[in-house]
Tab-separated table of C-alpha atoms and ligand atoms in Angstrom:
chain	number	residue	atom	x	y	z
A	1	UNK	CA	-22.284	-52.064	-31.851
A	2	UNK	CA	-20.750	-49.851	-34.487
A	3	UNK	CA	-23.495	-47.257	-34.116
A	4	UNK	CA	-23.120	-47.232	-30.329
A	5	UNK	CA	-19.399	-46.515	-30.507
A	6	UNK	CA	-20.023	-43.875	-33.134
A	7	UNK	CA	-22.640	-42.383	-30.827
A	8	UNK	CA	-20.105	-42.347	-27.992
A	9	UNK	CA	-17.513	-40.656	-30.150
A	10	UNK	CA	-19.986	-38.013	-31.289
A	11	UNK	CA	-21.284	-37.563	-27.745
A	12	UNK	CA	-17.802	-37.150	-26.298
A	13	UNK	CA	-16.935	-34.617	-28.993
A	14	UNK	CA	-20.058	-32.626	-28.180
A	15	UNK	CA	-19.553	-32.802	-24.435
A	16	UNK	CA	-15.895	-31.816	-24.765
A	17	UNK	CA	-16.625	-28.712	-26.749
A	18	UNK	CA	-17.892	-26.331	-24.049
A	19	UNK	CA	-15.027	-27.319	-21.741
A	20	UNK	CA	-12.428	-26.458	-24.365
A	21	UNK	CA	-14.189	-23.172	-24.957
A	22	UNK	CA	-14.274	-22.179	-21.303
A	23	UNK	CA	-10.604	-23.033	-20.863
A	24	UNK	CA	-9.840	-20.800	-23.802
A	25	UNK	CA	-11.861	-17.963	-22.210
A	26	UNK	CA	-9.961	-18.294	-18.970
A	27	UNK	CA	-6.705	-17.626	-20.736
A	28	UNK	CA	-7.883	-14.164	-21.772
A	29	UNK	CA	-6.349	-11.482	-19.613
A	30	UNK	CA	-7.674	-8.222	-18.201
A	31	UNK	CA	-5.091	-5.438	-17.955
A	32	UNK	CA	-5.985	-2.524	-15.666
A	33	UNK	CA	-4.996	0.417	-17.894
A	34	UNK	CA	-3.255	2.977	-15.622
A	35	UNK	CA	-5.053	1.148	-12.763
A	36	UNK	CA	-8.831	1.369	-12.319
A	37	UNK	CA	-8.522	4.709	-14.093
A	38	UNK	CA	-12.206	4.940	-14.983
A	39	UNK	CA	-12.927	5.432	-11.277
A	40	UNK	CA	-9.868	7.116	-9.684
A	41	UNK	CA	-7.129	9.431	-11.031
A	42	UNK	CA	-4.866	7.377	-13.332
A	43	UNK	CA	-1.624	5.835	-12.044
A	44	UNK	CA	-2.297	6.683	-8.383
A	45	UNK	CA	-1.703	4.024	-5.739
A	46	UNK	CA	-5.427	4.215	-4.968
A	47	UNK	CA	-6.297	3.368	-8.597
A	48	UNK	CA	-3.863	0.421	-8.460
A	49	UNK	CA	-5.241	-0.958	-5.184
A	50	UNK	CA	-8.784	-0.700	-6.561
A	51	UNK	CA	-7.766	-2.536	-9.743
A	52	UNK	CA	-6.107	-5.202	-7.618
A	53	UNK	CA	-9.333	-5.727	-5.646
A	54	UNK	CA	-11.187	-6.159	-8.948
A	55	UNK	CA	-9.186	-9.330	-9.634
A	56	UNK	CA	-7.523	-8.246	-12.838
A	57	UNK	CA	-4.687	-10.327	-14.271
A	58	UNK	CA	-2.251	-7.442	-14.769
A	59	UNK	CA	-1.876	-3.845	-13.581
A	60	UNK	CA	-0.172	-1.380	-15.927
A	61	UNK	CA	2.688	1.013	-15.101
A	62	UNK	CA	3.859	3.717	-17.538
A	63	UNK	CA	7.434	4.701	-16.678
A	64	UNK	CA	9.323	7.992	-16.984
A	65	UNK	CA	12.583	8.952	-15.216
A	66	UNK	CA	12.905	11.750	-12.668
A	67	UNK	CA	15.892	14.131	-12.659
A	68	UNK	CA	17.610	11.841	-10.140
A	69	UNK	CA	16.930	8.689	-12.205
A	70	UNK	CA	13.970	7.269	-10.288
A	71	UNK	CA	11.401	5.537	-12.569
A	72	UNK	CA	8.099	7.344	-11.879
A	73	UNK	CA	4.698	5.818	-12.727
A	74	UNK	CA	3.073	8.418	-15.004
A	75	UNK	CA	1.594	8.283	-18.498
A	76	UNK	CA	3.446	11.205	-20.118
A	77	UNK	CA	6.842	12.848	-19.999
A	78	UNK	CA	4.827	15.939	-18.905
A	79	UNK	CA	3.415	16.759	-15.482
A	80	UNK	CA	0.985	19.567	-16.200
A	81	UNK	CA	-2.105	17.598	-17.252
A	82	UNK	CA	-2.337	15.410	-14.144
A	83	UNK	CA	-0.766	17.527	-11.350
A	84	UNK	CA	-0.697	21.041	-9.853
A	85	UNK	CA	2.921	21.606	-11.007
A	86	UNK	CA	1.998	24.827	-12.848
A	87	UNK	CA	0.935	26.510	-9.589
A	88	UNK	CA	3.649	24.988	-7.324
A	89	UNK	CA	6.633	25.406	-9.689
A	90	UNK	CA	5.427	28.117	-12.107
A	91	UNK	CA	8.968	29.070	-13.226
A	92	UNK	CA	10.121	25.524	-14.025
A	93	UNK	CA	8.438	25.128	-17.418
A	94	UNK	CA	10.405	24.720	-20.622
A	95	UNK	CA	10.125	26.938	-23.717
A	96	UNK	CA	7.202	24.901	-24.979
A	97	UNK	CA	5.310	25.898	-21.797
A	98	UNK	CA	5.304	22.317	-20.533
A	99	UNK	CA	6.621	20.889	-17.270
A	100	UNK	CA	8.745	17.743	-17.643
A	101	UNK	CA	9.012	14.903	-15.132
A	102	UNK	CA	12.711	14.683	-15.996
A	103	UNK	CA	13.339	18.253	-14.694
A	104	UNK	CA	12.209	17.378	-11.149
A	105	UNK	CA	13.760	15.212	-8.445
A	106	UNK	CA	11.795	12.435	-6.803
A	107	UNK	CA	11.474	14.574	-3.628
A	108	UNK	CA	10.120	17.522	-5.614
A	109	UNK	CA	7.650	15.260	-7.421
A	110	UNK	CA	6.409	14.057	-4.037
A	111	UNK	CA	5.201	17.586	-3.223
A	112	UNK	CA	2.793	17.632	-6.198
A	113	UNK	CA	-0.887	16.880	-5.945
A	114	UNK	CA	-2.154	14.444	-8.584
A	115	UNK	CA	-5.596	14.967	-10.043
A	116	UNK	CA	-7.949	13.578	-12.669
A	117	UNK	CA	-6.546	14.250	-16.190
A	118	UNK	CA	-7.338	17.699	-17.616
A	119	UNK	CA	-6.421	20.007	-20.478
A	120	UNK	CA	-3.671	22.325	-19.119
A	121	UNK	CA	-4.697	25.113	-21.535
A	122	UNK	CA	-8.380	25.231	-20.552
A	123	UNK	CA	-8.342	23.462	-17.185
A	124	UNK	CA	-11.182	21.263	-18.427
A	125	UNK	CA	-11.419	17.687	-17.154
A	126	UNK	CA	-10.744	15.142	-19.954
A	127	UNK	CA	-13.458	12.619	-18.981
A	128	UNK	CA	-16.201	14.771	-17.391
A	129	UNK	CA	-18.011	11.906	-15.623
A	130	UNK	CA	-14.954	10.492	-13.867
A	131	UNK	CA	-13.457	11.346	-10.469
A	132	UNK	CA	-13.806	15.107	-9.905
A	133	UNK	CA	-10.713	17.114	-10.782
A	134	UNK	CA	-8.851	18.688	-7.859
A	135	UNK	CA	-10.581	16.560	-5.214
A	136	UNK	CA	-8.858	14.166	-2.837
A	137	UNK	CA	-5.183	13.904	-1.933
A	138	UNK	CA	-3.267	11.837	-4.490
A	139	UNK	CA	0.497	11.639	-5.060
A	140	UNK	CA	2.981	10.409	-7.639
A	141	UNK	CA	5.002	7.305	-6.789
A	142	UNK	CA	7.985	5.319	-8.014
A	143	UNK	CA	7.925	2.023	-9.909
A	144	UNK	CA	9.497	0.256	-6.905
A	145	UNK	CA	6.775	1.587	-4.588
A	146	UNK	CA	4.071	0.218	-6.875
A	147	UNK	CA	5.773	-3.174	-7.228
A	148	UNK	CA	5.936	-3.338	-3.419
A	149	UNK	CA	2.195	-2.597	-3.234
A	150	UNK	CA	1.317	-5.359	-5.714
A	151	UNK	CA	3.774	-7.909	-4.320
A	152	UNK	CA	2.617	-7.075	-0.790
A	153	UNK	CA	-1.008	-7.645	-1.791
A	154	UNK	CA	-0.009	-10.873	-3.525
A	155	UNK	CA	1.404	-12.036	-0.206
A	156	UNK	CA	-1.496	-10.886	1.997
A	157	UNK	CA	-4.264	-12.135	-0.339
A	158	UNK	CA	-2.572	-15.229	-1.735
A	159	UNK	CA	-3.360	-14.035	-5.278
A	160	UNK	CA	-0.775	-13.670	-8.006
A	161	UNK	CA	-1.516	-10.506	-9.955
A	162	UNK	CA	1.047	-9.402	-12.497
A	163	UNK	CA	2.632	-6.131	-13.567
A	164	UNK	CA	2.592	-4.753	-17.127
A	165	UNK	CA	5.209	-1.942	-17.271
A	166	UNK	CA	5.770	0.303	-20.306
A	167	UNK	CA	9.048	1.993	-21.229
A	168	UNK	CA	7.893	5.492	-22.258
A	169	UNK	CA	9.691	7.438	-25.001
A	170	UNK	CA	13.166	5.855	-24.835
A	171	UNK	CA	14.467	8.238	-27.540
A	172	UNK	CA	13.466	11.283	-25.493
A	173	UNK	CA	15.238	9.852	-22.451
A	174	UNK	CA	18.386	9.140	-24.482
A	175	UNK	CA	18.371	12.703	-25.835
A	176	UNK	CA	18.242	13.895	-22.221
A	177	UNK	CA	21.273	11.723	-21.445
A	178	UNK	CA	19.312	9.079	-19.549
A	179	UNK	CA	18.828	5.381	-19.962
A	180	UNK	CA	15.346	4.483	-18.820
A	181	UNK	CA	15.403	0.925	-20.157
A	182	UNK	CA	18.465	-0.253	-18.235
A	183	UNK	CA	17.132	1.255	-14.986
A	184	UNK	CA	13.707	-0.382	-15.462
A	185	UNK	CA	15.242	-3.778	-16.282
A	186	UNK	CA	17.405	-3.593	-13.153
A	187	UNK	CA	14.380	-2.699	-10.988
A	188	UNK	CA	12.465	-5.647	-12.461
A	189	UNK	CA	15.394	-7.975	-11.873
A	190	UNK	CA	15.816	-6.779	-8.257
A	191	UNK	CA	12.141	-7.539	-7.559
A	192	UNK	CA	12.343	-11.018	-9.064
A	193	UNK	CA	10.923	-10.426	-12.547
A	194	UNK	CA	13.443	-12.237	-14.719
A	195	UNK	CA	11.728	-14.630	-17.125
A	196	UNK	CA	8.386	-15.209	-18.864
A	197	UNK	CA	7.223	-17.205	-15.830
A	198	UNK	CA	7.499	-14.233	-13.486
A	199	UNK	CA	4.101	-12.624	-14.135
A	200	UNK	CA	5.416	-9.521	-15.819
A	201	UNK	CA	4.792	-8.279	-19.353
A	202	UNK	CA	7.096	-5.528	-20.614
A	203	UNK	CA	5.719	-3.230	-23.346
A	204	UNK	CA	7.081	-0.462	-25.570
A	205	UNK	CA	5.979	1.462	-28.678
A	206	UNK	CA	9.567	1.918	-29.872
A	207	UNK	CA	10.311	-1.116	-32.059
A	208	UNK	CA	14.101	-0.626	-32.064
A	209	UNK	CA	14.183	-0.385	-28.286
A	210	UNK	CA	12.054	-3.486	-27.676
A	211	UNK	CA	14.195	-5.446	-30.141
A	212	UNK	CA	17.313	-4.188	-28.302
A	213	UNK	CA	15.817	-5.347	-24.991
A	214	UNK	CA	15.559	-8.900	-26.331
A	215	UNK	CA	18.589	-9.159	-28.615
A	216	UNK	CA	21.258	-6.923	-27.037
A	217	UNK	CA	20.191	-6.724	-23.397
A	218	UNK	CA	19.192	-10.434	-23.482
A	219	UNK	CA	15.985	-9.989	-21.476
A	220	UNK	CA	13.994	-13.212	-21.055
A	221	UNK	CA	10.813	-11.362	-20.046
A	222	UNK	CA	7.493	-11.620	-21.929
A	223	UNK	CA	7.660	-8.692	-24.376
A	224	UNK	CA	4.756	-6.920	-26.091
A	225	UNK	CA	5.283	-4.656	-29.093
A	226	UNK	CA	2.811	-1.798	-28.974
A	227	UNK	CA	1.581	-0.660	-32.381
A	228	UNK	CA	0.616	2.957	-32.939
A	229	UNK	CA	0.352	3.161	-36.734
A	230	UNK	CA	-1.527	0.781	-38.974
A	231	UNK	CA	1.396	0.285	-41.384
A	232	UNK	CA	3.544	-1.108	-38.545
A	233	UNK	CA	1.149	-4.052	-38.344
A	234	UNK	CA	2.753	-5.338	-41.565
A	235	UNK	CA	5.930	-6.138	-39.632
A	236	UNK	CA	4.467	-8.985	-37.569
A	237	UNK	CA	6.979	-11.510	-38.844
A	238	UNK	CA	9.823	-9.270	-37.677
A	239	UNK	CA	8.129	-8.517	-34.344
A	240	UNK	CA	7.911	-12.276	-33.762
A	241	UNK	CA	11.728	-12.487	-33.819
A	242	UNK	CA	11.856	-10.690	-30.447
A	243	UNK	CA	8.332	-10.153	-29.056
A	244	UNK	CA	5.744	-12.505	-27.555
A	245	UNK	CA	2.752	-10.341	-28.314
A	246	UNK	CA	1.447	-7.134	-29.842
A	247	UNK	CA	-0.597	-4.293	-28.405
A	248	UNK	CA	-2.464	-2.607	-31.271
A	249	UNK	CA	-4.970	0.259	-31.128
A	250	UNK	CA	-8.327	-1.527	-31.183
A	251	UNK	CA	-9.382	0.226	-34.390
A	252	UNK	CA	-6.626	-1.667	-36.235
A	253	UNK	CA	-8.648	-4.835	-35.585
A	254	UNK	CA	-11.963	-3.473	-36.880
A	255	UNK	CA	-12.656	-3.427	-40.604
A	256	UNK	CA	-16.280	-2.447	-41.194
A	257	UNK	CA	-19.796	-3.219	-40.071
A	258	UNK	CA	-21.853	-5.318	-42.510
A	259	UNK	CA	-25.535	-5.933	-41.721
A	260	UNK	CA	-24.951	-5.049	-38.078
A	261	UNK	CA	-21.973	-7.374	-37.707
A	262	UNK	CA	-18.334	-6.392	-37.430
A	263	UNK	CA	-15.871	-7.648	-40.022
A	264	UNK	CA	-12.264	-7.717	-38.878
A	265	UNK	CA	-8.885	-7.052	-40.409
A	266	UNK	CA	-6.518	-10.029	-40.533
A	267	UNK	CA	-4.371	-8.565	-37.726
A	268	UNK	CA	-5.450	-10.986	-34.969
A	269	UNK	CA	-5.291	-14.133	-37.106
A	270	UNK	CA	-1.979	-13.044	-38.672
A	271	UNK	CA	-0.501	-12.379	-35.228
A	272	UNK	CA	-1.711	-15.758	-33.962
A	273	UNK	CA	-0.025	-17.448	-36.929
A	274	UNK	CA	3.255	-15.952	-35.751
A	275	UNK	CA	2.462	-17.107	-32.215
A	276	UNK	CA	1.988	-13.545	-30.988
A	277	UNK	CA	-0.634	-12.752	-28.337
A	278	UNK	CA	-2.877	-9.745	-29.069
A	279	UNK	CA	-3.730	-7.212	-26.327
A	280	UNK	CA	-5.492	-4.168	-27.858
A	281	UNK	CA	-5.876	-0.799	-26.092
A	282	UNK	CA	-8.104	0.741	-24.682
A	283	UNK	CA	-11.661	-0.353	-23.821
A	284	UNK	CA	-13.523	2.497	-22.117
A	285	UNK	CA	-17.155	2.364	-21.001
A	286	UNK	CA	-17.354	6.173	-21.294
A	287	UNK	CA	-15.799	6.409	-24.781
A	288	UNK	CA	-17.632	3.906	-26.956
A	289	UNK	CA	-16.995	5.458	-30.411
A	290	UNK	CA	-18.218	2.799	-32.863
A	291	UNK	CA	-20.300	0.895	-30.287
A	292	UNK	CA	-23.659	1.540	-28.650
A	293	UNK	CA	-23.048	-0.222	-25.329
A	294	UNK	CA	-19.912	-1.450	-23.561
A	295	UNK	CA	-21.098	-5.093	-23.660
A	296	UNK	CA	-21.069	-4.906	-27.461
A	297	UNK	CA	-17.510	-3.574	-27.393
A	298	UNK	CA	-16.311	-6.366	-25.057
A	299	UNK	CA	-18.148	-9.052	-27.049
A	300	UNK	CA	-16.699	-7.747	-30.329
A	301	UNK	CA	-13.065	-7.881	-29.241
A	302	UNK	CA	-12.903	-10.675	-26.677
A	303	UNK	CA	-15.258	-13.125	-28.388
A	304	UNK	CA	-15.803	-12.268	-32.065
A	305	UNK	CA	-12.288	-10.960	-32.837
A	306	UNK	CA	-10.722	-13.497	-30.423
A	307	UNK	CA	-8.053	-11.268	-28.882
A	308	UNK	CA	-6.039	-12.657	-25.948
A	309	UNK	CA	-6.636	-9.801	-23.526
A	310	UNK	CA	-7.519	-6.119	-23.359
A	311	UNK	CA	-6.331	-2.926	-21.749
A	312	UNK	CA	-9.287	-1.281	-20.017
A	313	UNK	CA	-10.045	1.706	-17.755
A	314	UNK	CA	-13.025	-0.279	-16.381
A	315	UNK	CA	-11.478	-3.589	-15.289
A	316	UNK	CA	-14.431	-4.717	-13.120
A	317	UNK	CA	-16.748	-4.692	-16.143
A	318	UNK	CA	-14.380	-6.808	-18.259
A	319	UNK	CA	-13.625	-9.233	-15.388
A	320	UNK	CA	-17.386	-9.760	-14.890
A	321	UNK	CA	-18.001	-10.119	-18.614
A	322	UNK	CA	-15.372	-12.885	-18.926
A	323	UNK	CA	-16.669	-14.606	-15.794
A	324	UNK	CA	-20.178	-14.778	-17.269
A	325	UNK	CA	-18.927	-16.068	-20.608
B	1	LIG	CA1	0.647	2.618	-21.425
């Protein structure tokens, strides 16, 4: 009798195990980094719609203000490495020879043609095997326009895909006399993103600004502290006083390879101890660095290092990888 019940206990433990594991896998999120940017020019509506169709969990928006205070979805405060601004508005560059989003109105920005990322000095395409530079007819758009695309698709498909906006360079905006954060928070609020339940994750590299968003501006959104420099990772305990997660560069998670196996820094386990989710950036199938194939890169971070989600330019590959696991 005793051995039978022991057998049952052991059996139920064994049979429970895979279920627990698969539930844990399902909680890992795929963030479309600048949309499906491995396939279409980054931050275009087309790249966002494609990412949506790939069944990601979140689609990312980088946000910079226009001259007339419209939050524009674009990765940099500059225009000249993803648009034809230098030919259309040749005399509007600043002394550093760069063209700034903040110097153009929304209507002016609408006249620009967006293209695959390139080096403005040489004209050379940044990722040579991606969408051909100069081809197609892509435009810039506002944050509100992209939210309407995603919310519209959520309605027409019955899915619930989230947004993952980033406040870009708040100090630069302040120096220019603008308050990007307040405008972004109001846009989010107007579109129904108010609390952690509302399928929005707000991210920022600036630690002071993200702390201000929680403590002074009293935002109840899910906040992720992006980490650029390794030494910042020592401040996890402080980050946990205002943030819900961290977004480190993936190399901050890797320690070294021993006998063909990756050893990790304590960043992920330390963050988990402080109840912080970990979403490293950026997994790219055409920029493998320390890895031989993309599967190895996904396996290393999502399984071995046990992160909670990843930013990727190739969301279909990560969605499929997690589905098969
Ligand atoms: Ca970003």
